[in-house]
Amino acid sequence: MSDIAITGAGRDAAGPPSVPTAPGQSRGTLWWIALFLIPFLIMFLGFTIWPLLGSAWYSLYDWNGSTTAPLANSFVGLQNYTTIAGDPNFHLAVQNTLVYCILETLIKLPLTLGLAILLTQRWLRFKNFFRTMFFLPFILPVSTAGLVFQYILDPTNGTVGAFLHTFFRVPLGTFTPLSDSIVLPPIHPTGLLVIVAVGAWQIFGQYMLYWMAALQGVPEELYEAASLDGAGWWRQLRHITLPMIWPIGVIITILAFVNALKVFGQVLALTNGGPGQATNVVALYILQNSFLASIPKFGYASAASVLFAILAFVFFGGQAFLVTRAQQVRKEYGI
């Protein structure tokens, strides 16, 4: 009996401190948690849930914004959705948006991962300088970045045009990548490729930091053990670094793709959807049919925004499945 008592006392003394279970203290903790969550909940309901519900409601009406709310006699049901389904401009906007997302993601994620690996090496000097230089474009407003590249690519006075004229004898005014009717496979104009490049350049620093945070979560002991076993840099990267950051990498990839779906500022600043509708995207299509239209079609634009939200949700919804599968890799390492 005494042995059991002594053993139990020793275990209590050596173990972690017990969690207080006083009812008053537990309720107080819950109140503090609720207090910190309430501001976020209010913002989430006011700026996310309510606009989504409002858009879904407006999409059932033929509303031009002339009244404070859609009138009962303007109810059209799903007519706005059927009209959008047959609109080739909407199809082109969706196609351009998806092409932008895919190309920008394929460009920025591998490059930022490679740069993050380089900037976390112990032998590299002036790390903070390089990190700052690569992060600087991210703090620029999207409109400012668009205007800067618009000046750079100007056919007559732009830097690129002057360079091509000086060194390759290309006549001034003939280099017009933002307005060219030249298309590349499958059917996308060069202007969309410029928009992809500008978007990837500006967001480069943000995803570099994401990858650096993921790399810092890899236990240093794994590298030390691999070095003792004779594994070089490439084998450590392939068998330790990449498998360990894979779950976080899945999240970064999904976030990168979903965020790219919201492309708007670059298109508005560089091409305004032109030439014609060749570089139009869904967000600009919604704006064109609402606030920029001579006769605003807020119900029609709301239907387009609802379809756009469903598209984003479909891609984002796959994150949970991919993360679960990726977590199994980390369990193989006992982490």
Tab-separated table of C-alpha atoms in Angstrom:
chain	number	residue	atom	x	y	z
A	1	MET	CA	0.000	0.000	0.000
A	2	SER	CA	2.751	2.403	0.948
A	3	ASP	CA	4.665	1.500	-2.200
A	4	ILE	CA	1.653	2.385	-4.335
A	5	ALA	CA	1.203	5.676	-2.528
A	6	ILE	CA	4.872	6.537	-2.839
A	7	THR	CA	4.894	5.635	-6.563
A	8	GLY	CA	1.794	7.700	-7.256
A	9	ALA	CA	3.196	10.688	-5.378
A	10	GLY	CA	6.460	10.456	-7.276
A	11	ARG	CA	4.663	10.297	-10.591
A	12	ASP	CA	2.630	13.389	-9.739
A	13	ALA	CA	5.737	15.251	-8.683
A	14	ALA	CA	7.730	14.367	-11.763
A	15	GLY	CA	4.931	14.729	-14.314
A	16	PRO	CA	3.513	17.875	-15.890
A	17	PRO	CA	1.432	20.224	-13.775
A	18	SER	CA	-2.172	19.230	-13.552
A	19	VAL	CA	-4.725	21.306	-15.463
A	20	PRO	CA	-7.014	23.303	-13.156
A	21	THR	CA	-10.556	22.008	-13.268
A	22	ALA	CA	-12.319	24.630	-11.170
A	23	PRO	CA	-15.670	25.413	-12.847
A	24	GLY	CA	-15.263	29.164	-12.405
A	25	GLN	CA	-11.803	29.179	-13.919
A	26	SER	CA	-12.911	27.031	-16.909
A	27	ARG	CA	-15.804	29.375	-17.621
A	28	GLY	CA	-13.447	32.320	-17.388
A	29	THR	CA	-11.130	30.754	-19.956
A	30	LEU	CA	-14.045	30.147	-22.318
A	31	TRP	CA	-15.131	33.777	-21.956
A	32	TRP	CA	-11.654	34.974	-22.906
A	33	ILE	CA	-11.627	32.681	-25.930
A	34	ALA	CA	-15.052	33.965	-26.992
A	35	LEU	CA	-13.950	37.562	-26.468
A	36	PHE	CA	-11.051	37.170	-28.871
A	37	LEU	CA	-13.127	35.261	-31.421
A	38	ILE	CA	-16.082	37.665	-31.528
A	39	PRO	CA	-14.333	40.400	-33.619
A	40	PHE	CA	-13.236	37.828	-36.214
A	41	LEU	CA	-16.712	36.261	-36.237
A	42	ILE	CA	-18.352	39.644	-36.823
A	43	MET	CA	-15.960	40.447	-39.683
A	44	PHE	CA	-16.413	36.987	-41.197
A	45	LEU	CA	-20.201	37.199	-41.082
A	46	GLY	CA	-20.294	40.787	-42.337
A	47	PHE	CA	-17.725	40.597	-45.126
A	48	THR	CA	-17.873	36.945	-46.226
A	49	ILE	CA	-21.099	35.134	-45.344
A	50	TRP	CA	-23.500	38.031	-45.820
A	51	PRO	CA	-22.120	39.090	-49.247
A	52	LEU	CA	-22.280	35.471	-50.425
A	53	LEU	CA	-25.892	35.112	-49.299
A	54	GLY	CA	-26.742	38.526	-50.732
A	55	SER	CA	-25.188	37.652	-54.094
A	56	ALA	CA	-27.101	34.389	-54.214
A	57	TRP	CA	-30.352	36.283	-53.542
A	58	TYR	CA	-29.647	39.057	-56.071
A	59	SER	CA	-28.777	36.464	-58.725
A	60	LEU	CA	-32.434	35.409	-58.840
A	61	TYR	CA	-33.574	38.875	-59.939
A	62	ASP	CA	-33.250	41.079	-62.995
A	63	TRP	CA	-31.983	44.003	-60.907
A	64	ASN	CA	-30.205	47.062	-62.302
A	65	GLY	CA	-29.501	48.774	-58.997
A	66	SER	CA	-32.027	51.591	-59.537
A	67	THR	CA	-33.875	50.556	-56.375
A	68	THR	CA	-32.509	49.829	-52.926
A	69	ALA	CA	-33.467	46.174	-53.350
A	70	PRO	CA	-34.804	44.000	-56.177
A	71	LEU	CA	-38.550	44.301	-56.715
A	72	ALA	CA	-40.812	41.272	-56.550
A	73	ASN	CA	-41.836	41.632	-60.199
A	74	SER	CA	-38.173	41.389	-61.289
A	75	PHE	CA	-37.794	37.818	-60.062
A	76	VAL	CA	-36.405	35.641	-62.877
A	77	GLY	CA	-35.322	32.521	-61.003
A	78	LEU	CA	-32.409	30.743	-62.659
A	79	GLN	CA	-32.626	32.715	-65.896
A	80	ASN	CA	-29.400	34.626	-65.131
A	81	TYR	CA	-27.537	31.339	-64.729
A	82	THR	CA	-28.845	29.936	-68.007
A	83	THR	CA	-27.880	33.151	-69.800
A	84	ILE	CA	-24.368	33.009	-68.368
A	85	ALA	CA	-24.079	29.345	-69.378
A	86	GLY	CA	-24.583	30.376	-73.002
A	87	ASP	CA	-22.357	33.474	-72.928
A	88	PRO	CA	-19.061	32.826	-74.816
A	89	ASN	CA	-17.454	35.828	-73.090
A	90	PHE	CA	-18.009	34.194	-69.707
A	91	HIS	CA	-16.555	30.931	-70.985
A	92	LEU	CA	-13.488	32.811	-72.221
A	93	ALA	CA	-13.154	34.639	-68.895
A	94	VAL	CA	-13.277	31.344	-66.976
A	95	GLN	CA	-10.769	29.799	-69.351
A	96	ASN	CA	-8.371	32.735	-69.040
A	97	THR	CA	-8.696	32.672	-65.251
A	98	LEU	CA	-7.857	28.961	-65.077
A	99	VAL	CA	-4.944	29.344	-67.495
A	100	TYR	CA	-3.627	32.226	-65.399
A	101	CYS	CA	-3.939	30.166	-62.201
A	102	ILE	CA	-2.191	27.131	-63.651
A	103	LEU	CA	0.660	29.029	-65.318
A	104	GLU	CA	1.303	31.372	-62.399
A	105	THR	CA	1.273	28.481	-59.917
A	106	LEU	CA	3.638	26.419	-62.063
A	107	ILE	CA	6.025	29.375	-62.294
A	108	LYS	CA	6.039	30.815	-58.792
A	109	LEU	CA	5.961	27.699	-56.593
A	110	PRO	CA	9.036	25.852	-57.951
A	111	LEU	CA	11.045	29.068	-58.217
A	112	THR	CA	10.148	30.254	-54.722
A	113	LEU	CA	10.852	26.795	-53.274
A	114	GLY	CA	14.293	26.718	-54.875
A	115	LEU	CA	15.022	30.241	-53.682
A	116	ALA	CA	13.833	29.417	-50.140
A	117	ILE	CA	16.135	26.383	-50.037
A	118	LEU	CA	19.019	28.555	-51.193
A	119	LEU	CA	18.297	31.333	-48.696
A	120	THR	CA	18.204	28.880	-45.778
A	121	GLN	CA	21.674	27.473	-46.460
A	122	ARG	CA	24.213	28.186	-43.719
A	123	TRP	CA	27.019	29.075	-46.123
A	124	LEU	CA	25.086	31.866	-47.868
A	125	ARG	CA	26.074	35.406	-46.900
A	126	PHE	CA	23.858	38.538	-46.919
A	127	LYS	CA	20.698	36.460	-46.468
A	128	ASN	CA	18.662	39.340	-45.080
A	129	PHE	CA	19.577	41.545	-48.030
A	130	PHE	CA	18.441	38.965	-50.583
A	131	ARG	CA	15.262	38.204	-48.662
A	132	THR	CA	14.383	41.893	-48.573
A	133	MET	CA	15.073	42.402	-52.270
A	134	PHE	CA	12.870	39.476	-53.290
A	135	PHE	CA	10.102	40.545	-50.916
A	136	LEU	CA	9.974	44.208	-51.995
A	137	PRO	CA	7.673	43.720	-55.037
A	138	PHE	CA	5.029	42.216	-52.766
A	139	ILE	CA	4.512	45.495	-50.896
A	140	LEU	CA	3.795	47.369	-54.132
A	141	PRO	CA	0.110	48.004	-54.889
A	142	VAL	CA	-1.114	45.883	-57.785
A	143	SER	CA	-2.117	48.979	-59.760
A	144	THR	CA	1.347	50.487	-59.313
A	145	ALA	CA	3.051	47.318	-60.521
A	146	GLY	CA	0.721	47.236	-63.521
A	147	LEU	CA	1.498	50.838	-64.447
A	148	VAL	CA	5.238	50.243	-64.109
A	149	PHE	CA	5.129	47.313	-66.532
A	150	GLN	CA	2.822	49.238	-68.823
A	151	TYR	CA	5.527	51.888	-69.173
A	152	ILE	CA	8.251	49.256	-69.562
A	153	LEU	CA	6.325	47.516	-72.372
A	154	ASP	CA	5.158	50.683	-74.126
A	155	PRO	CA	5.666	50.154	-77.890
A	156	THR	CA	7.291	53.546	-78.555
A	157	ASN	CA	8.841	54.734	-75.291
A	158	GLY	CA	9.160	51.498	-73.343
A	159	THR	CA	12.419	50.058	-72.066
A	160	VAL	CA	11.961	46.685	-73.772
A	161	GLY	CA	11.103	48.260	-77.113
A	162	ALA	CA	14.148	50.549	-76.933
A	163	PHE	CA	16.383	47.582	-76.062
A	164	LEU	CA	15.112	45.532	-78.991
A	165	HIS	CA	15.496	48.511	-81.325
A	166	THR	CA	19.068	49.234	-80.197
A	167	PHE	CA	20.481	45.720	-80.180
A	168	PHE	CA	18.267	43.792	-82.611
A	169	ARG	CA	17.082	46.561	-84.974
A	170	VAL	CA	13.424	45.912	-84.225
A	171	PRO	CA	11.445	48.968	-85.450
A	172	LEU	CA	9.929	51.088	-82.689
A	173	GLY	CA	6.230	50.555	-82.218
A	174	THR	CA	6.194	46.984	-83.501
A	175	PHE	CA	6.764	45.277	-80.141
A	176	THR	CA	3.233	45.248	-78.664
A	177	PRO	CA	2.865	42.192	-76.410
A	178	LEU	CA	-0.087	43.654	-74.490
A	179	SER	CA	-2.223	44.274	-77.570
A	180	ASP	CA	-0.950	41.689	-80.048
A	181	SER	CA	-3.494	39.521	-81.801
A	182	ILE	CA	-0.784	36.839	-81.986
A	183	VAL	CA	-1.952	33.812	-80.057
A	184	LEU	CA	0.011	30.949	-78.595
A	185	PRO	CA	-1.264	27.383	-78.134
A	186	PRO	CA	-3.971	26.705	-77.328
A	187	ILE	CA	-5.708	30.056	-78.000
A	188	HIS	CA	-4.297	32.578	-75.569
A	189	PRO	CA	-2.790	35.931	-76.595
A	190	THR	CA	0.640	37.080	-75.523
A	191	GLY	CA	-0.960	39.680	-73.251
A	192	LEU	CA	-2.139	36.938	-70.907
A	193	LEU	CA	1.403	35.589	-70.662
A	194	VAL	CA	2.642	39.059	-69.698
A	195	ILE	CA	-0.043	39.258	-67.002
A	196	VAL	CA	1.061	35.858	-65.674
A	197	ALA	CA	4.690	36.999	-65.534
A	198	VAL	CA	3.808	40.232	-63.732
A	199	GLY	CA	1.591	38.409	-61.226
A	200	ALA	CA	4.266	35.808	-60.464
A	201	TRP	CA	6.923	38.515	-60.083
A	202	GLN	CA	4.872	40.531	-57.613
A	203	ILE	CA	3.757	37.626	-55.409
A	204	PHE	CA	7.196	35.987	-55.450
A	205	GLY	CA	8.284	37.173	-52.000
A	206	GLN	CA	5.168	36.001	-50.188
A	207	TYR	CA	5.523	32.377	-51.238
A	208	MET	CA	9.253	32.477	-50.652
A	209	LEU	CA	8.476	33.213	-46.991
A	210	TYR	CA	5.908	30.413	-46.888
A	211	TRP	CA	8.478	27.883	-48.084
A	212	MET	CA	11.113	29.217	-45.687
A	213	ALA	CA	8.703	28.740	-42.781
A	214	ALA	CA	8.053	25.173	-43.938
A	215	LEU	CA	11.776	24.428	-44.218
A	216	GLN	CA	12.411	25.665	-40.689
A	217	GLY	CA	10.014	22.988	-39.404
A	218	VAL	CA	12.239	20.138	-40.595
A	219	PRO	CA	14.144	18.686	-37.588
A	220	GLU	CA	17.868	19.281	-37.832
A	221	GLU	CA	18.513	15.833	-36.335
A	222	LEU	CA	17.345	14.186	-39.540
A	223	TYR	CA	20.008	16.004	-41.559
A	224	GLU	CA	22.685	15.117	-39.013
A	225	ALA	CA	21.732	11.449	-39.088
A	226	ALA	CA	21.681	11.453	-42.885
A	227	SER	CA	25.112	13.070	-43.017
A	228	LEU	CA	26.507	10.387	-40.725
A	229	ASP	CA	25.084	7.760	-43.084
A	230	GLY	CA	26.888	9.388	-46.004
A	231	ALA	CA	23.899	11.076	-47.670
A	232	GLY	CA	24.824	14.104	-49.730
A	233	TRP	CA	22.858	17.324	-50.316
A	234	TRP	CA	20.742	15.951	-53.144
A	235	ARG	CA	19.739	12.786	-51.275
A	236	GLN	CA	18.877	14.822	-48.174
A	237	LEU	CA	16.722	17.115	-50.302
A	238	ARG	CA	14.965	14.216	-52.003
A	239	HIS	CA	14.460	11.879	-49.037
A	240	ILE	CA	14.169	14.312	-46.107
A	241	THR	CA	13.368	17.894	-47.086
A	242	LEU	CA	10.718	17.356	-49.744
A	243	PRO	CA	8.798	14.564	-47.933
A	244	MET	CA	8.847	16.530	-44.664
A	245	ILE	CA	7.493	19.772	-46.174
A	246	TRP	CA	5.035	17.979	-48.453
A	247	PRO	CA	1.944	18.454	-46.173
A	248	ILE	CA	2.633	22.180	-45.847
A	249	GLY	CA	3.499	22.284	-49.535
A	250	VAL	CA	0.033	20.974	-50.379
A	251	ILE	CA	-1.536	23.793	-48.372
A	252	ILE	CA	0.737	26.368	-50.016
A	253	THR	CA	-0.178	25.023	-53.454
A	254	ILE	CA	-3.914	25.147	-52.785
A	255	LEU	CA	-3.640	28.666	-51.363
A	256	ALA	CA	-1.561	29.763	-54.349
A	257	PHE	CA	-4.116	28.419	-56.815
A	258	VAL	CA	-7.172	29.794	-54.999
A	259	ASN	CA	-5.552	33.211	-54.553
A	260	ALA	CA	-4.683	33.259	-58.250
A	261	LEU	CA	-8.377	32.795	-59.054
A	262	LYS	CA	-8.925	36.323	-57.748
A	263	VAL	CA	-6.699	37.903	-60.423
A	264	PHE	CA	-8.065	41.322	-61.245
A	265	GLY	CA	-5.725	44.267	-60.690
A	266	GLN	CA	-3.028	43.160	-63.133
A	267	VAL	CA	-5.557	42.648	-65.927
A	268	LEU	CA	-7.279	45.970	-65.252
A	269	ALA	CA	-4.001	47.903	-65.199
A	270	LEU	CA	-2.278	46.212	-68.150
A	271	THR	CA	-4.923	45.277	-70.729
A	272	ASN	CA	-8.382	46.013	-69.279
A	273	GLY	CA	-9.387	42.639	-70.677
A	274	GLY	CA	-8.310	43.470	-74.240
A	275	PRO	CA	-7.732	43.284	-77.042
A	276	GLY	CA	-11.491	42.785	-77.150
A	277	GLN	CA	-12.181	40.140	-74.526
A	278	ALA	CA	-8.984	38.162	-75.198
A	279	THR	CA	-7.450	38.605	-71.727
A	280	ASN	CA	-10.626	39.035	-69.708
A	281	VAL	CA	-10.968	37.188	-66.390
A	282	VAL	CA	-13.962	36.361	-64.208
A	283	ALA	CA	-13.475	39.164	-61.665
A	284	LEU	CA	-13.264	41.788	-64.430
A	285	TYR	CA	-16.215	40.195	-66.226
A	286	ILE	CA	-18.313	40.681	-63.077
A	287	LEU	CA	-17.242	44.329	-62.832
A	288	GLN	CA	-17.991	44.963	-66.506
A	289	ASN	CA	-21.542	43.693	-66.125
A	290	SER	CA	-22.258	45.622	-62.947
A	291	PHE	CA	-20.611	48.954	-62.186
A	292	LEU	CA	-18.984	49.568	-65.598
A	293	ALA	CA	-22.024	48.669	-67.727
A	294	SER	CA	-24.115	51.450	-69.283
A	295	ILE	CA	-27.157	49.595	-67.951
A	296	PRO	CA	-25.947	47.759	-64.834
A	297	LYS	CA	-26.998	44.127	-64.508
A	298	PHE	CA	-26.370	43.474	-60.835
A	299	GLY	CA	-28.469	40.319	-60.796
A	300	TYR	CA	-26.573	38.887	-63.747
A	301	ALA	CA	-23.210	39.866	-62.217
A	302	SER	CA	-24.258	38.306	-58.905
A	303	ALA	CA	-24.993	35.026	-60.676
A	304	ALA	CA	-21.502	35.129	-62.213
A	305	SER	CA	-19.980	35.777	-58.782
A	306	VAL	CA	-21.875	32.835	-57.266
A	307	LEU	CA	-20.551	30.519	-59.978
A	308	PHE	CA	-17.086	31.938	-59.370
A	309	ALA	CA	-17.366	31.252	-55.625
A	310	ILE	CA	-18.451	27.663	-56.319
A	311	LEU	CA	-15.447	27.200	-58.591
A	312	ALA	CA	-13.082	28.449	-55.888
A	313	PHE	CA	-14.759	26.247	-53.270
A	314	VAL	CA	-14.310	23.136	-55.425
A	315	PHE	CA	-10.557	23.677	-55.645
A	316	PHE	CA	-10.215	24.646	-51.996
A	317	GLY	CA	-12.324	21.710	-50.858
A	318	GLY	CA	-9.727	19.248	-52.120
A	319	GLN	CA	-7.172	20.561	-49.642
A	320	ALA	CA	-8.364	18.404	-46.719
A	321	PHE	CA	-8.009	15.169	-48.688
A	322	LEU	CA	-4.552	16.046	-50.018
A	323	VAL	CA	-3.284	17.184	-46.619
A	324	THR	CA	-4.482	13.966	-44.985
A	325	ARG	CA	-2.617	11.897	-47.540
A	326	ALA	CA	0.505	14.024	-47.135
A	327	GLN	CA	0.448	13.712	-43.344
A	328	GLN	CA	0.946	9.971	-43.708
A	329	VAL	CA	4.408	10.672	-45.094
A	330	ARG	CA	5.370	12.585	-41.963
A	331	LYS	CA	4.127	9.746	-39.747
A	332	GLU	CA	6.645	7.454	-41.405
A	333	TYR	CA	9.330	9.648	-39.854
A	334	GLY	CA	7.690	9.407	-36.426
A	335	ILE	CA	6.735	13.108	-36.390
